[in-house]
XYZ file of C-alpha atoms in Angstrom:
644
model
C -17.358 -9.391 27.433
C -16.576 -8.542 23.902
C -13.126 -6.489 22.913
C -14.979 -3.774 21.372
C -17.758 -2.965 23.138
C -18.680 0.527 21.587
C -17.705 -0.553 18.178
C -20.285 -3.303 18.575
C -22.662 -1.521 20.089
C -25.790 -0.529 17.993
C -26.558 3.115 17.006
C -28.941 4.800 14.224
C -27.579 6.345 10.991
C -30.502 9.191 10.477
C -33.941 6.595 11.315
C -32.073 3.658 10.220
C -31.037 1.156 13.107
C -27.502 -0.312 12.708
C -26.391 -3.355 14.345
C -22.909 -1.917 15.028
C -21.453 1.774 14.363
C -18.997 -0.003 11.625
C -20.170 1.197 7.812
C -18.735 0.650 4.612
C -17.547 3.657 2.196
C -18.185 3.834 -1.168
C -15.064 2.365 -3.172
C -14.938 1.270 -7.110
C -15.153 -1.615 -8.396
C -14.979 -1.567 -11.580
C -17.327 -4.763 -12.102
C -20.108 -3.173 -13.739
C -21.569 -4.246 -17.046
C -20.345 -1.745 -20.235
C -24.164 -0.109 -20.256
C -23.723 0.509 -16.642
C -25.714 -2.757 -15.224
C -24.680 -4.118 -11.442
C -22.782 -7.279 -12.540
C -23.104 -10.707 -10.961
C -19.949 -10.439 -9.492
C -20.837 -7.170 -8.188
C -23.986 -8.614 -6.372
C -21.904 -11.632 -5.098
C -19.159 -9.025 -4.038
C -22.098 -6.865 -1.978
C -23.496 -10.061 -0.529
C -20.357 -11.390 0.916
C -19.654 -7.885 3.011
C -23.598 -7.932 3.891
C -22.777 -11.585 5.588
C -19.731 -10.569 7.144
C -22.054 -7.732 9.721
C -20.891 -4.569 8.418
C -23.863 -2.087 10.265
C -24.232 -0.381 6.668
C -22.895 -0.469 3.050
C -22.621 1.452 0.551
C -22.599 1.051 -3.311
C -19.568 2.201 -5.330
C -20.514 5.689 -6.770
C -23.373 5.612 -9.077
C -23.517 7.793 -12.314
C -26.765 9.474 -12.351
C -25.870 11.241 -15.522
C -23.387 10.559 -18.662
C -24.181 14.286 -20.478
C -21.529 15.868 -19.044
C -19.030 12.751 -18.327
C -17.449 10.299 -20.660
C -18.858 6.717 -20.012
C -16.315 4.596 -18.245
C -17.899 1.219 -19.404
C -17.003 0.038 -15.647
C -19.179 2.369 -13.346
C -22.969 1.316 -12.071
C -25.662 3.748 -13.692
C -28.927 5.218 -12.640
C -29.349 6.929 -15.900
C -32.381 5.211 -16.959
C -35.255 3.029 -15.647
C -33.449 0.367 -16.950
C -30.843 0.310 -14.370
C -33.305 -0.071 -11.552
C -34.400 -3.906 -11.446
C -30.696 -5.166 -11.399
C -30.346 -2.805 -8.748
C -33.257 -4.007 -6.878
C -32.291 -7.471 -7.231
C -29.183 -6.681 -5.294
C -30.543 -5.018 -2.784
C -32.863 -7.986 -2.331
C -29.951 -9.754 -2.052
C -28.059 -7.588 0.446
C -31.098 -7.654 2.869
C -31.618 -11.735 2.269
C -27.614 -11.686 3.575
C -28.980 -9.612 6.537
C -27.229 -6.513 5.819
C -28.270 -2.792 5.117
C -27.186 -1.126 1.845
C -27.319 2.640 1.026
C -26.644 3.776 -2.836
C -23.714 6.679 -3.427
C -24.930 8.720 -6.101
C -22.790 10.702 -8.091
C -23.468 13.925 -10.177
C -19.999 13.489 -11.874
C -16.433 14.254 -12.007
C -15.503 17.417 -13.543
C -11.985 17.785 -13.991
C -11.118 14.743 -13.306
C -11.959 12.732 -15.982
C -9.586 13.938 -18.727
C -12.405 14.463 -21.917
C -16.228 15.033 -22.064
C -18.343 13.082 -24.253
C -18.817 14.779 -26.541
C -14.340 15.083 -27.326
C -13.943 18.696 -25.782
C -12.173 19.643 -22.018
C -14.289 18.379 -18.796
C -17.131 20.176 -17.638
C -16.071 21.645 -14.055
C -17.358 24.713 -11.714
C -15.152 26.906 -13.311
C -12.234 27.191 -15.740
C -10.279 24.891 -14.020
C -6.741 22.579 -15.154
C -7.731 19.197 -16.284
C -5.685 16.932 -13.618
C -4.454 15.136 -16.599
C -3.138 18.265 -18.421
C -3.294 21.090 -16.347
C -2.416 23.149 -19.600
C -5.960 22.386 -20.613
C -8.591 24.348 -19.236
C -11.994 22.645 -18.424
C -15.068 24.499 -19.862
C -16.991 26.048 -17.164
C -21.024 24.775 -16.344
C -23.432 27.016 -17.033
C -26.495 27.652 -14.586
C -28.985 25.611 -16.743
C -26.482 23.140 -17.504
C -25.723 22.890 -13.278
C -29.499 23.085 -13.075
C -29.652 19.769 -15.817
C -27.534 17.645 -13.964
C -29.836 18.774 -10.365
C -32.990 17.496 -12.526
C -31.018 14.104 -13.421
C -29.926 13.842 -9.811
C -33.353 13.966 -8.714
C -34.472 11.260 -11.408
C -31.530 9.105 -9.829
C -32.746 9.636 -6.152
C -36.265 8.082 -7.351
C -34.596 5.347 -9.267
C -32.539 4.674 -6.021
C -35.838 4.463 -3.997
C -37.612 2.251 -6.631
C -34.810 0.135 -5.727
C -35.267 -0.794 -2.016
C -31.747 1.461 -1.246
C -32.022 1.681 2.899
C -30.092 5.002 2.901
C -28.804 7.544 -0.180
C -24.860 9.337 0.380
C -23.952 12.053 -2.062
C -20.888 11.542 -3.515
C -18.925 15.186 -2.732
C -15.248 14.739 -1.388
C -11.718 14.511 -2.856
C -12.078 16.664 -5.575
C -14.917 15.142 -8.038
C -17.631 17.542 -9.377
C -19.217 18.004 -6.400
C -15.982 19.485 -4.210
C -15.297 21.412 -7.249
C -18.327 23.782 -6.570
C -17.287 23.550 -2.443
C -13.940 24.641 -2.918
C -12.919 28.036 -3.192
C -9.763 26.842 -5.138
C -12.106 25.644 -8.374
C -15.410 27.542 -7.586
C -14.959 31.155 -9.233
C -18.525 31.813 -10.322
C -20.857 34.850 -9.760
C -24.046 32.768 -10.425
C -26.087 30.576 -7.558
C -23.953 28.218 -7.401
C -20.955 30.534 -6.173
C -19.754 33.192 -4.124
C -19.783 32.785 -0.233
C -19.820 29.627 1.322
C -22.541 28.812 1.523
C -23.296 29.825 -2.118
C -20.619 27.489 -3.354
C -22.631 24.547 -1.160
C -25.540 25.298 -3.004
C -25.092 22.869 -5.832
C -24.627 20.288 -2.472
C -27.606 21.498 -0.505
C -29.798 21.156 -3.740
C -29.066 17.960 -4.046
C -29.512 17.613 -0.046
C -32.863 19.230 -1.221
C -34.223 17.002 -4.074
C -33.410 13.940 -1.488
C -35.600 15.344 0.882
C -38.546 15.629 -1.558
C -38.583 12.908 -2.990
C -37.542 10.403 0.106
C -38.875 12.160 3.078
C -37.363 13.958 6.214
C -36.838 10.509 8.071
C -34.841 8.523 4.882
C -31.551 8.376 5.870
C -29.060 10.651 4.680
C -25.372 11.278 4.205
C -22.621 12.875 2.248
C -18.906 12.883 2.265
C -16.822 15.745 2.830
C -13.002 16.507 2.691
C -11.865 18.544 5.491
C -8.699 19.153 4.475
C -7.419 18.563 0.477
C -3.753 18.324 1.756
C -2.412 20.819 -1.135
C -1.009 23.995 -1.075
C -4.147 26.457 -1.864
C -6.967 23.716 -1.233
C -8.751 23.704 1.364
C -8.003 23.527 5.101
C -9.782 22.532 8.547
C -11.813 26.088 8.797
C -13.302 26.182 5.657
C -14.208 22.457 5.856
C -15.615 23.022 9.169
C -17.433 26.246 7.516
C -19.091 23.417 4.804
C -20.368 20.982 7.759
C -22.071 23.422 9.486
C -23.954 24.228 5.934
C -24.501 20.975 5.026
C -25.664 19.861 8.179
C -28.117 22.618 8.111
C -29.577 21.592 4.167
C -30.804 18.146 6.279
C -27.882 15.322 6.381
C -28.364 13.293 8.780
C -24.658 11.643 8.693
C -21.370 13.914 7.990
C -18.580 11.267 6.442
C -15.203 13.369 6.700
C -11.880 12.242 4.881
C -8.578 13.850 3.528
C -6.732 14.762 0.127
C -7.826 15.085 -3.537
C -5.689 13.950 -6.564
C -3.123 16.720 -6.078
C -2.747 14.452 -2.776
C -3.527 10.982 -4.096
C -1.596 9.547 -1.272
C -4.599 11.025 1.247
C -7.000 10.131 -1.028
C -5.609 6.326 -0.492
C -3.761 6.911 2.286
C -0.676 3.696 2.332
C 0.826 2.597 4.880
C 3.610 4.957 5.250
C 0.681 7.495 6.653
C -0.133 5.090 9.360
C -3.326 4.486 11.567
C -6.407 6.979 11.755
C -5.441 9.065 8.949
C -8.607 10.952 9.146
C -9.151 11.524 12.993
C -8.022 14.856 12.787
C -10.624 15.519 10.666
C -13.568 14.342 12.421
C -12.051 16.495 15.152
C -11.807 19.590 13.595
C -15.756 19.619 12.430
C -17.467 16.856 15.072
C -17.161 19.595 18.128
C -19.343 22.220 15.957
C -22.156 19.607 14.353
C -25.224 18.487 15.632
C -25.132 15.641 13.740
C -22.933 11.852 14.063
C -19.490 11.878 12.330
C -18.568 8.841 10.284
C -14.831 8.586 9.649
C -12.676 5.494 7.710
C -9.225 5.847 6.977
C -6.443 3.279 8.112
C -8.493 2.174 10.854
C -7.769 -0.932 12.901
C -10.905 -2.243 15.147
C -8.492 -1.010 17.955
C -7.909 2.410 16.812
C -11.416 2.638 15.663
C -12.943 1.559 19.297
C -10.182 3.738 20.994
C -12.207 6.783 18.583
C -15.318 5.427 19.157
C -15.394 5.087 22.502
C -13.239 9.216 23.318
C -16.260 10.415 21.300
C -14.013 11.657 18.694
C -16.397 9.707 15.668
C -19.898 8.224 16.214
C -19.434 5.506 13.338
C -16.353 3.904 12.008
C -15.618 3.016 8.180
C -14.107 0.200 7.001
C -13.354 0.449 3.257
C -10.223 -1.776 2.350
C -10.238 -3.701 4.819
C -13.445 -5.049 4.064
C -11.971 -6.149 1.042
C -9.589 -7.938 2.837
C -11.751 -9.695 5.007
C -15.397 -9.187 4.388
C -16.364 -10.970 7.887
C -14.193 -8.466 9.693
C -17.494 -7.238 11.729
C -18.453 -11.139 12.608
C -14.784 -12.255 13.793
C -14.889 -9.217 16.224
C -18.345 -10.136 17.723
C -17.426 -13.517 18.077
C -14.478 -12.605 20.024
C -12.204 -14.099 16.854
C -9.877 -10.989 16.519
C -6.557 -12.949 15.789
C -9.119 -14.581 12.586
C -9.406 -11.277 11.002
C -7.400 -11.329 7.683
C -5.431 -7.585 7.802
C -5.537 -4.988 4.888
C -1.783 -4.066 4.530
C -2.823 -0.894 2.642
C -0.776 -1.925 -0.139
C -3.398 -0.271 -2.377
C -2.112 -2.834 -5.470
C -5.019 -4.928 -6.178
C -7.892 -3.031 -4.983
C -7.572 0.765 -6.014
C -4.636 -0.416 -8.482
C -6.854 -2.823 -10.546
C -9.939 0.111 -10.454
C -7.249 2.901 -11.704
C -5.730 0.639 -14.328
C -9.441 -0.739 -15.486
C -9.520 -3.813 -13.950
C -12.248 -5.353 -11.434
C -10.650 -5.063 -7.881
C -9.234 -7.925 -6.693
C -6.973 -7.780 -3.304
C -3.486 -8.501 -2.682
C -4.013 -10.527 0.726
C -7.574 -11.711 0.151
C -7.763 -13.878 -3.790
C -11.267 -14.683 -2.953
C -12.209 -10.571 -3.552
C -13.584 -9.729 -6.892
C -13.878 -13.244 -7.420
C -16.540 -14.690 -4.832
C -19.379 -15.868 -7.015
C -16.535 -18.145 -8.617
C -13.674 -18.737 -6.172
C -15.511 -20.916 -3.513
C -13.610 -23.091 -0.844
C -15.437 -26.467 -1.417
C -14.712 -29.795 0.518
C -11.995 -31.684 -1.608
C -13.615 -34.632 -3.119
C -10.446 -36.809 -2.580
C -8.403 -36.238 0.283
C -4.822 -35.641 0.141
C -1.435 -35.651 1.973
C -0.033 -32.366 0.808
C 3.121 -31.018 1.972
C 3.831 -27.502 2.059
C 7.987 -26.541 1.392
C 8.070 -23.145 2.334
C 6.037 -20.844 5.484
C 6.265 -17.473 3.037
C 2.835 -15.995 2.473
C 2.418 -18.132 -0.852
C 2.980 -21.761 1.340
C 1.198 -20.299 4.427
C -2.019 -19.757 2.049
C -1.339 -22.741 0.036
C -1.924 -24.384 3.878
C -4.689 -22.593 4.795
C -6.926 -23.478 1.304
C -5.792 -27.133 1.470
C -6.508 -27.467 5.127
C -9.959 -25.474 4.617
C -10.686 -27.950 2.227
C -9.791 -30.936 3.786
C -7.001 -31.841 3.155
C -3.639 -33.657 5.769
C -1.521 -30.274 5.253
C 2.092 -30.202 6.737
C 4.100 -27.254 6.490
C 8.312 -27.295 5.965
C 10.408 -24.023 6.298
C 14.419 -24.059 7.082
C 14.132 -20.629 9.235
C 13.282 -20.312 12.597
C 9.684 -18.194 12.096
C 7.183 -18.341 9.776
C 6.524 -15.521 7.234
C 9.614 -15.912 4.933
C 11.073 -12.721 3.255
C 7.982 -11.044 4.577
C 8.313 -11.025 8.121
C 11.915 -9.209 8.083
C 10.427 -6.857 5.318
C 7.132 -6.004 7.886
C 9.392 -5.066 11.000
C 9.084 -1.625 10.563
C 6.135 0.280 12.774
C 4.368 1.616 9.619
C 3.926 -2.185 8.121
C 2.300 -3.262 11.183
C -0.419 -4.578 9.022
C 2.098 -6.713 6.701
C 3.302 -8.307 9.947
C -0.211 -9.337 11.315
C -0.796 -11.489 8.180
C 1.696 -13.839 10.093
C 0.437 -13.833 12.919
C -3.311 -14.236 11.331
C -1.943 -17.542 9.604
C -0.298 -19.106 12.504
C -4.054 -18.621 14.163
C -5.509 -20.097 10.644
C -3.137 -22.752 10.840
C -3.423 -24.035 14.797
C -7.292 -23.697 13.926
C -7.516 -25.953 11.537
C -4.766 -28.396 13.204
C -1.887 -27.714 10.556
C 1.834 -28.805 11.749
C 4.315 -26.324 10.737
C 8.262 -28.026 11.278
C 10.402 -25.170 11.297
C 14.000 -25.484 11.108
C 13.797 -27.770 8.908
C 15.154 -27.429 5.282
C 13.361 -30.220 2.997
C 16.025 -31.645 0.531
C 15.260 -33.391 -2.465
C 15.266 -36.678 -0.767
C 13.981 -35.797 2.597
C 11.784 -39.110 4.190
C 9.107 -35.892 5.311
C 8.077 -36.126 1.797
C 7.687 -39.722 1.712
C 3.904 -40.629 1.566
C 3.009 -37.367 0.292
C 0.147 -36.890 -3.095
C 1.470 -33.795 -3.980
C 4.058 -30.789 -3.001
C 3.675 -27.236 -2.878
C 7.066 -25.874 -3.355
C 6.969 -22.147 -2.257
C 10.967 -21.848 -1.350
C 11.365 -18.193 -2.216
C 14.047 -16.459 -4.290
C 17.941 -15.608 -3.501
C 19.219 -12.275 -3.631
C 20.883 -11.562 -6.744
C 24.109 -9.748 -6.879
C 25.704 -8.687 -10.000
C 29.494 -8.930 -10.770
C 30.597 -6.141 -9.121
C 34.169 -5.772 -7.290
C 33.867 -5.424 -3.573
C 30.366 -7.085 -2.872
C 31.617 -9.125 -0.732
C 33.714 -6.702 1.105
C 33.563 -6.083 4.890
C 30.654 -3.431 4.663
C 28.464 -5.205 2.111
C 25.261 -6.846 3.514
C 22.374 -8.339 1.725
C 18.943 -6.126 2.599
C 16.818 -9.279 3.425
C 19.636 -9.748 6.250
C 19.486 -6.316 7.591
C 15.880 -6.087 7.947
C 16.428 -8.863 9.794
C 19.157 -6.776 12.300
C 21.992 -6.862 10.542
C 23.859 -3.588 11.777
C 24.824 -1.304 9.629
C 26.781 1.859 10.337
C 26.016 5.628 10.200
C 26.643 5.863 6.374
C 24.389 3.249 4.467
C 24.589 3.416 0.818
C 21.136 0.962 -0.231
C 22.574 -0.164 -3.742
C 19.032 -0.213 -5.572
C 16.222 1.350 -5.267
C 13.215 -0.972 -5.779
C 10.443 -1.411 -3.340
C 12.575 -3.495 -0.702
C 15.294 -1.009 -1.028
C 13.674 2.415 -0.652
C 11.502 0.892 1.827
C 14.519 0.292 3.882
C 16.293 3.521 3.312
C 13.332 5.398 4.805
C 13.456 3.015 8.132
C 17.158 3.702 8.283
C 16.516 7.806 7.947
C 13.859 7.514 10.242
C 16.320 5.088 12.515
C 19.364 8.713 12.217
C 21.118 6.815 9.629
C 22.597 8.947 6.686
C 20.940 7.561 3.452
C 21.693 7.633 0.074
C 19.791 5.283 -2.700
C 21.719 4.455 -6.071
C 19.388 3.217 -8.546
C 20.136 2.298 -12.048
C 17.019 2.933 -13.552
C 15.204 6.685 -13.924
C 12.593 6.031 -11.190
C 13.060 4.603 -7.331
C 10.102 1.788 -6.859
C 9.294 2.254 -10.190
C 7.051 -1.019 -9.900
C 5.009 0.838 -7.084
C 1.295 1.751 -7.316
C 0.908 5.296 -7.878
C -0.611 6.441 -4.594
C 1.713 4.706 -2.641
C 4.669 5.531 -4.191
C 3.989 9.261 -3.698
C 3.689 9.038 -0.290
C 7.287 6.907 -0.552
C 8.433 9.483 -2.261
C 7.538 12.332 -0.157
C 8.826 10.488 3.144
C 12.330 9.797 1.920
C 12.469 13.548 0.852
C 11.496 14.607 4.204
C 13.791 12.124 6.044
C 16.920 13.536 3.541
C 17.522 10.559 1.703
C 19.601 10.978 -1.067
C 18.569 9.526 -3.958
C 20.753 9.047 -7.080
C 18.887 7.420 -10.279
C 19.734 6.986 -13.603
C 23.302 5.806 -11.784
C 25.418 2.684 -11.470
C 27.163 1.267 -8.706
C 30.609 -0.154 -10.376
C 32.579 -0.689 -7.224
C 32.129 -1.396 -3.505
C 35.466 -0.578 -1.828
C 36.291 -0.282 2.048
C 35.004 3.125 2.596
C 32.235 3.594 0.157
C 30.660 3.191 -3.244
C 32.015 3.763 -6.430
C 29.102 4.923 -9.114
C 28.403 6.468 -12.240
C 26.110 7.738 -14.568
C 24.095 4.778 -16.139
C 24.771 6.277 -19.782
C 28.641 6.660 -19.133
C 30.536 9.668 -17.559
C 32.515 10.879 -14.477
C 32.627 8.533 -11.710
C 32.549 9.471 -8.195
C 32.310 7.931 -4.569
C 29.814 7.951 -2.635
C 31.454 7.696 1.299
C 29.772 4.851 3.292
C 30.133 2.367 6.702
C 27.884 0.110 4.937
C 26.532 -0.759 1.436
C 23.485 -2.343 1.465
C 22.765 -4.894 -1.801
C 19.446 -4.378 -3.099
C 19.524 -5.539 -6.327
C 16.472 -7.790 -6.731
C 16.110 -11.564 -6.526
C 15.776 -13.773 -9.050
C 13.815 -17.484 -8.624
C 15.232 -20.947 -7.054
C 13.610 -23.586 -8.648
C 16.310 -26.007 -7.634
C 14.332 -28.135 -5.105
C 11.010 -27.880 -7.036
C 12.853 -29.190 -10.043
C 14.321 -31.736 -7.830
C 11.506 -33.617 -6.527
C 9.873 -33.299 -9.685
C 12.848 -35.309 -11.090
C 11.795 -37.800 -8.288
C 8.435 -38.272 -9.221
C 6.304 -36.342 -6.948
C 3.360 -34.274 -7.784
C 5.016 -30.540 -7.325
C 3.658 -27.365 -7.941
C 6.046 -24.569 -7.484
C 4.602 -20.740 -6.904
C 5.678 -17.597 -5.736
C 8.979 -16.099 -6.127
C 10.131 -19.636 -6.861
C 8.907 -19.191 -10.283
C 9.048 -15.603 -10.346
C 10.111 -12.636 -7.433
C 6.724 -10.729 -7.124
C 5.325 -8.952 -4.289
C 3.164 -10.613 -1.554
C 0.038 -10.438 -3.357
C 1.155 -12.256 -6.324
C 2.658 -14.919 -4.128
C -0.808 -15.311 -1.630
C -2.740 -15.976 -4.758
C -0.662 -18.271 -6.067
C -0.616 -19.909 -3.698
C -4.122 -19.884 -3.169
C -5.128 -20.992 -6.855
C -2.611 -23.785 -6.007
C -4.853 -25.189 -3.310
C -7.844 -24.870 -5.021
C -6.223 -26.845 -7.450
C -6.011 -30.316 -5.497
């Protein structure tokens, strides 16, 4: 008896018969050739998801036009006939993986992109702010031009049924062209296309429309909506429960229902300091009223998703990110391999990240993503003794790729519990998902008969070592501390050491505000500690993915932590820390029980340098080369195995 019975249980999305009620949303890439081709690796990427037993997929939005929005040189095109046999082939491919694959079509993004093509303001509904410069006002659509991009729509919708596409979504949520005529907050026409409700919808239900023309009353059908935009003046749960009812109505067959819009980015991508089943709420507020099955993603485990699954809240549950992170999520689940699935931990650096900053996504927990028509885990053709000096998440996937390949991997780590830095820094309830990526490579590990010897600090002459072909050295960094009176006074404590429960009293002063400090400062506001951050530079996590660190941002705000940038701490004395401003001026104390030192960490490349001296074959990674986050030390680690 499977875990996840309703999750796993098959259901129909419109005519189409799903395996399971799991789907993937539509999420960029940013693979695609410059003229707008499906890449290889975007095919390969598509395939691997399709193997894994996801019910349905769906494309990455699909420009049907590039009139009215500047070419991104990264997003898949239906523009032309051209586009259509590449796309074809992929599907072919999808369906030879045994998997389902519906095409998100796009009519473009208004405001959002920052220029038109041809160098003025965007297009949008109305005379909105550009996002970028909201001191620029985009040039309002007229009716034939709205009724131009309908007519290239349409052309799309054939192209998309040319090429095989089981199912068509309509891109129309967070803000993009589409919301922009749904929302009374950027929809101030008196044409067709505005007005009431359901006369903003109508550039929605047109396309709705054209879809049913062209593909029939029985081809599946779905769009996206956000229920709420999570700004002040956007929209809230009545009027997105006002747009269901419409757009069920115009023929969808499927209602996908999320949160936020740029102005909320953090919704948009919700992190992990937003926690599990972001969007439930949502499917609540418009499921009761519809006709029609409610698809919701969102920070979903498969146990919150089967706990909404199964209380009739949704009817299908997406898996967007963490389908990047493990693309046989679906599989492991139906074969009763839960503790095998690899964990999204909503980090958002690799996957949205790479996309925002023009790069293909890639994943911080998962190095194969992105990469899986090149990064293949083939049998080592020589087998070899490899010891592993350090259970971090850079040795702990160094294990896991050398034992997947064949190798005789042992694994070395002084402290008592695997996971290194990380498992201290995951204690906290909203990065459940960091700590699960321990516990899913102590599974990988006793699966593939890997011996990890904790308690046991290798030294440069250590008899473990004796035998071994090569050594992974991923020893971690040492907190740094700069010279500054008192830090070694009664109240100072290093950060790794409190989050691993090191008391601290009612007055914590974090001394520097990077990722591992402001991370902490929130779990001590949230824990009734009085919290102020000193941080020398301008910015706290200044390092941080944008989405993220607005929602870091917002929570420390709420929870009343100070925060005091642009300062320096020059003193540490028994009752609290002495600081000033970082460009010279007044000094003053801040009063604390207990200064926490947050500094940063800088690399210890003594042992790696060490048993090089002795002769072994050592490769050092991770923040024993250079202090990084997690992701940078997994795929190090990674690339290091693939290596041997």
């Amino acid at each position: 008896m499977t875990t996840f019975p309703t999750l796993l249980s098959p259901a129909r999305w419109g005519s189409l018969e799903l395996p399971n009620r799991t789907f993937m949303p539509p999420m960029g890439t940013h693979t695609a050739l410059p003229d707008g081709t499906i890449s290889d690796s975007g095919v390969a990427y598509l395939v691997a998801r399709a193997r894994g037993g996801v019910g349905l997929m769906f494309t990455e939005s699909i420009q049907v036009q590039d009139d009215y929005d500047i070419d991104t040189g990264s997003v898949i095109k239906l523009t032309t006939d051209a586009h259509v046999g590449p796309l074809r082939a992929a599907v072919e491919a999808v369906h030879a993986a045994g998997g389902l694959i519906g095409a998100n079509l796009t009519p473009g993004f208004g405001r959002v992109i920052p220029v038109a093509p041809d160098g003025g303001p965007a297009w949008s509904a109305s005379d909105n702010p550009t996002l970028a410069q909201p001191d620029v006002r985009c040039r309002e659509l007229s009716t034939e031009q709205v009724e131009d991009i309908l007519t290239k729509f349409r052309a799309a919708v054939r192209r998309a049924l040319a090429a095989g596409f089981d199912a068509i979504d309509i891109h129309g949520h967070t803000g993009y062209l589409t919301d922009q005529f749904l929302a009374a907050c950027w929809n101030r026409r008196t044409d067709r296309f505005g007005g009431d409700t359901a006369g903003r919808a109508t550039f929605a239900t047109e396309m709705i429309r054209a879809v049913r023309e062209e593909a029939g009353d029985d081809f599946p059908l779905s769009m996206r909506l956000s229920v709420r935009h999570m700004f002040p003046g956007g929209r809230e749960a009545a009027e997105g429960r006002e747009l269901a009812l419409v757009l069920q109505d115009a023929g969808l067959d499927v209602l996908l229902v999320d949160a936020g819009s740029y102005e909320a980015i953090d919704w948009a991508f919700p992190p992990y300091y937003l926690g599990d089943g972001v969007y439930l709420p949502d499917a609540e507020a418009v499921k009761p009223a519809l006709r029609i099955p409610v698809a919701a993603s969102g920070n979903l485990t498969p146990e919150v998703a089967e706990q909404a699954l199964a209380a009739g809240v949704v009817d299908f549950v997406g898996f967007g990110r963490p389908l990047i992170a493990d693309p046989d999520l679906p599989r492991k689940l139906a074969d009763g391999c839960r503790s095998s699935v690899r964990p999204c931990i909503r980090c958002n650096e690799m996957c949205i990240g790479n996309v925002v900053a023009g790069k293909p996504v890639e994943c911080s927990v998962n190095p194969e993503a992105g990469h899986e028509a090149s990064r293949v885990l083939l049998p080592a053709p020589i087998v070899r003794r490899v010891a592993v000096v350090g259970a971090g998440p850079g040795g702990l996937e160094a294990a896991r790729v050398a034992a997947e390949r064949g190798h005789d991997v042992a694994v070395y780590d002084r402290a008592d519990a695997l996971g290194g830095v990380l498992a201290p820094a995951a204690a906290v309830d909203f990065k459940a998902e960091l700590a699960r990526t321990v516990t899913y490579w102590d599974a990988e590990l006793a699966r593939l008969g890997v011996p990890v010897q904790l308690g046991h600090e290798v030294t440069p002459d250590d008899d473990a070592l004796a035998g071994a072909d090569a050594v992974i050295v991923a020893s971690g960094a040492r907190s740094w501390v700069p010279p500054i009176p008192g830090a070694d006074s009664e109240i100072a404590v290093d950060v790794v050491d409190v989050h691993r429960g090191e008391p601290v009293g009612r007055r914590v002063v974090v001394c520097g505000g990077g990722l591992s400090g402001a991370d902490l400062a929130l779990e001590l506001a949230h824990d009734g500690h009085e919290v102020t951050i000193v941080e020398l530079t301008g910015a706290i996590a200044q390092d941080m993915v944008v989405h993220n660190k607005v929602s870091l941002l917002t929570g420390l705000a709420t929870a009343g932590v100070t925060t005091l940038t642009g300062t320096r701490v020059v003193e540490i004395t028994g009752s609290g820390v002495v600081v000033e401003p970082a460009d010279g001026g007044e000094r003053t104390v801040v009063p604390a029980d207990s200064a926490v030192l947050a500094f940063g960490m800088r690399p210890d490349t003594t042992l790696g340098d060490a048993l090089a001296a002795r002769g072994l074959d050592v490769r050092t990674i991770g923040d024993a080369v250079a202090p990084g986050k997690a992701g940078d030390a997994i795929h190090a680690g990674y690339l290091a195995a693939l290596a041997l």
